[in-house]
Amino acid sequence: MKELAFRLQRGDDLKKSIEEACKDVNTGIILSGVGSIYEANFRLAQAKGYFVSQKDYEIVSLMGTISHGKAHLHISISDSEGTVFGGHLEEGCLINTTCEVVIGILEEYESVRNYDKNTDFGEIEFTKK
């Protein structure tokens, strides 16, 4: 496994920045994402709505997969009271002070995204090379 590590700065869009950094990555995983945001935007469970907020939050968890430069990411954030919110990361989640991202590039795996009629989404399928 190779690694890719970078730091995002204030105003950077978290999802767009990860996809830009991974544009040439065939198959990868988020190993770590630590930082803060001042604007949140993510889809809630069962795709029944969005959490959109313009407050300061800490990123307490960032996880996901990369397939051919496209990211499937989930995020958990906490507010100043320690309340945690989470969901499917969308564009529009903006970095506050910093975000340190580490990605593992899985060189021994191929990934493809195929439509799954059971989920009604394009789902990633992994194959060992």
mmCIF file of C-alpha atoms in Angstrom:
data_model
loop_
_atom_site.group_PDB
_atom_site.id
_atom_site.type_symbol
_atom_site.label_atom_id
_atom_site.label_comp_id
_atom_site.label_asym_id
_atom_site.label_seq_id
_atom_site.Cartn_x
_atom_site.Cartn_y
_atom_site.Cartn_z
ATOM 1 C CA MET A 1 0.000 0.000 0.000
ATOM 2 C CA LYS A 2 1.177 3.483 -0.870
ATOM 3 C CA GLU A 3 0.124 6.513 1.139
ATOM 4 C CA LEU A 4 -0.956 9.997 0.147
ATOM 5 C CA ALA A 5 -0.967 12.709 2.809
ATOM 6 C CA PHE A 6 -1.910 16.375 2.534
ATOM 7 C CA ARG A 7 -3.224 19.299 4.543
ATOM 8 C CA LEU A 8 -6.240 21.392 3.661
ATOM 9 C CA GLN A 9 -6.590 25.023 4.664
ATOM 10 C CA ARG A 10 -9.372 27.434 5.560
ATOM 11 C CA GLY A 11 -12.031 27.647 2.886
ATOM 12 C CA ASP A 12 -11.081 24.425 1.083
ATOM 13 C CA ASP A 13 -14.023 22.168 0.232
ATOM 14 C CA LEU A 14 -13.327 18.832 1.941
ATOM 15 C CA LYS A 15 -14.881 16.496 -0.645
ATOM 16 C CA LYS A 16 -13.699 18.437 -3.711
ATOM 17 C CA SER A 17 -10.170 18.625 -2.309
ATOM 18 C CA ILE A 18 -9.991 14.899 -1.597
ATOM 19 C CA GLU A 19 -11.266 14.053 -5.080
ATOM 20 C CA GLU A 20 -8.794 16.472 -6.672
ATOM 21 C CA ALA A 21 -5.895 14.949 -4.721
ATOM 22 C CA CYS A 22 -7.087 11.455 -5.703
ATOM 23 C CA LYS A 23 -7.929 12.096 -9.356
ATOM 24 C CA ASP A 24 -5.373 9.465 -10.433
ATOM 25 C CA VAL A 25 -6.141 6.968 -7.645
ATOM 26 C CA ASN A 26 -7.805 3.785 -8.868
ATOM 27 C CA THR A 27 -8.592 2.261 -5.460
ATOM 28 C CA GLY A 28 -8.044 3.898 -2.087
ATOM 29 C CA ILE A 29 -9.298 4.319 1.459
ATOM 30 C CA ILE A 30 -9.319 7.171 3.936
ATOM 31 C CA LEU A 31 -6.918 6.287 6.732
ATOM 32 C CA SER A 32 -7.357 9.509 8.698
ATOM 33 C CA GLY A 33 -8.998 12.914 8.480
ATOM 34 C CA VAL A 34 -8.479 15.306 11.380
ATOM 35 C CA GLY A 35 -9.451 18.958 11.505
ATOM 36 C CA SER A 36 -12.311 21.419 11.755
ATOM 37 C CA ILE A 37 -14.992 22.935 9.538
ATOM 38 C CA TYR A 38 -17.100 26.086 9.635
ATOM 39 C CA GLU A 39 -19.737 24.941 7.182
ATOM 40 C CA ALA A 40 -21.279 21.458 7.124
ATOM 41 C CA ASN A 41 -23.163 19.726 4.347
ATOM 42 C CA PHE A 42 -23.968 16.027 4.402
ATOM 43 C CA ARG A 43 -26.823 13.705 3.520
ATOM 44 C CA LEU A 44 -28.644 11.971 6.336
ATOM 45 C CA ALA A 45 -29.458 8.266 6.645
ATOM 46 C CA GLN A 46 -31.901 6.756 4.160
ATOM 47 C CA ALA A 47 -31.242 9.778 1.884
ATOM 48 C CA LYS A 48 -34.151 11.541 3.590
ATOM 49 C CA GLY A 49 -32.637 14.972 3.950
ATOM 50 C CA TYR A 50 -29.503 17.002 4.532
ATOM 51 C CA PHE A 51 -27.679 18.435 7.509
ATOM 52 C CA VAL A 52 -26.584 21.942 6.538
ATOM 53 C CA SER A 53 -25.081 24.285 9.111
ATOM 54 C CA GLN A 54 -22.791 27.286 9.313
ATOM 55 C CA LYS A 55 -21.173 26.762 12.708
ATOM 56 C CA ASP A 56 -17.755 25.671 13.911
ATOM 57 C CA TYR A 57 -17.336 21.887 14.233
ATOM 58 C CA GLU A 58 -14.521 19.446 14.926
ATOM 59 C CA ILE A 59 -14.123 16.508 12.553
ATOM 60 C CA VAL A 60 -14.204 13.486 14.854
ATOM 61 C CA SER A 61 -14.304 10.861 12.113
ATOM 62 C CA LEU A 62 -13.783 10.757 8.357
ATOM 63 C CA MET A 63 -13.924 7.474 6.488
ATOM 64 C CA GLY A 64 -14.525 6.271 3.010
ATOM 65 C CA THR A 65 -13.331 4.788 -0.225
ATOM 66 C CA ILE A 66 -11.903 6.134 -3.478
ATOM 67 C CA SER A 67 -12.655 4.554 -6.843
ATOM 68 C CA HIS A 68 -11.190 6.098 -9.993
ATOM 69 C CA GLY A 69 -10.885 9.505 -8.336
ATOM 70 C CA LYS A 70 -14.432 9.577 -6.964
ATOM 71 C CA ALA A 71 -14.918 9.501 -3.211
ATOM 72 C CA HIS A 72 -17.629 7.837 -1.114
ATOM 73 C CA LEU A 73 -17.158 9.535 2.255
ATOM 74 C CA HIS A 74 -18.913 9.557 5.614
ATOM 75 C CA ILE A 75 -18.165 12.158 8.277
ATOM 76 C CA SER A 76 -18.904 12.697 11.951
ATOM 77 C CA ILE A 77 -18.552 16.157 13.464
ATOM 78 C CA SER A 78 -19.041 17.566 16.951
ATOM 79 C CA ASP A 79 -20.150 20.995 18.097
ATOM 80 C CA SER A 80 -18.946 23.046 21.065
ATOM 81 C CA GLU A 81 -21.255 21.064 23.385
ATOM 82 C CA GLY A 82 -19.894 17.709 22.198
ATOM 83 C CA THR A 83 -23.029 16.802 20.263
ATOM 84 C CA VAL A 84 -22.131 14.586 17.310
ATOM 85 C CA PHE A 85 -23.741 14.683 13.876
ATOM 86 C CA GLY A 86 -22.883 12.523 10.904
ATOM 87 C CA GLY A 87 -23.765 11.375 7.437
ATOM 88 C CA HIS A 88 -22.717 11.049 3.790
ATOM 89 C CA LEU A 89 -20.309 13.905 2.970
ATOM 90 C CA GLU A 90 -21.389 16.243 0.177
ATOM 91 C CA GLU A 91 -19.647 19.195 -1.442
ATOM 92 C CA GLY A 92 -19.939 22.372 0.610
ATOM 93 C CA CYS A 93 -18.238 21.151 3.783
ATOM 94 C CA LEU A 94 -15.642 23.907 4.264
ATOM 95 C CA ILE A 95 -12.426 23.677 6.271
ATOM 96 C CA ASN A 96 -12.023 26.055 9.194
ATOM 97 C CA THR A 97 -8.466 26.005 10.575
ATOM 98 C CA THR A 98 -7.013 22.858 9.027
ATOM 99 C CA CYS A 99 -7.661 19.286 7.969
ATOM 100 C CA GLU A 100 -4.933 16.664 7.739
ATOM 101 C CA VAL A 101 -5.890 13.840 5.379
ATOM 102 C CA VAL A 102 -4.089 10.516 4.935
ATOM 103 C CA ILE A 103 -5.172 8.146 2.163
ATOM 104 C CA GLY A 104 -4.066 4.570 1.552
ATOM 105 C CA ILE A 105 -3.706 3.636 -2.107
ATOM 106 C CA LEU A 106 -4.563 -0.041 -2.554
ATOM 107 C CA GLU A 107 -2.292 -1.074 -5.401
ATOM 108 C CA GLU A 108 -3.256 -4.748 -5.212
ATOM 109 C CA TYR A 109 -6.961 -4.035 -5.812
ATOM 110 C CA GLU A 110 -9.042 -2.898 -8.737
ATOM 111 C CA SER A 111 -12.339 -1.144 -8.122
ATOM 112 C CA VAL A 112 -15.342 -0.473 -10.294
ATOM 113 C CA ARG A 113 -18.612 1.222 -9.497
ATOM 114 C CA ASN A 114 -21.655 -0.626 -10.841
ATOM 115 C CA TYR A 115 -25.324 0.130 -10.485
ATOM 116 C CA ASP A 116 -27.001 -2.105 -7.897
ATOM 117 C CA LYS A 117 -30.758 -2.474 -8.425
ATOM 118 C CA ASN A 118 -31.201 -3.489 -4.765
ATOM 119 C CA THR A 119 -29.762 -0.239 -3.407
ATOM 120 C CA ASP A 120 -30.525 2.007 -6.411
ATOM 121 C CA PHE A 121 -26.957 3.360 -6.220
ATOM 122 C CA GLY A 122 -23.676 2.774 -7.975
ATOM 123 C CA GLU A 123 -21.810 0.523 -5.539
ATOM 124 C CA ILE A 124 -18.067 -0.158 -5.483
ATOM 125 C CA GLU A 125 -16.879 -3.688 -6.175
ATOM 126 C CA PHE A 126 -13.312 -4.605 -5.242
ATOM 127 C CA THR A 127 -11.242 -7.266 -7.002
ATOM 128 C CA LYS A 128 -7.771 -8.403 -6.005
ATOM 129 C CA LYS A 129 -5.403 -8.065 -8.986
#
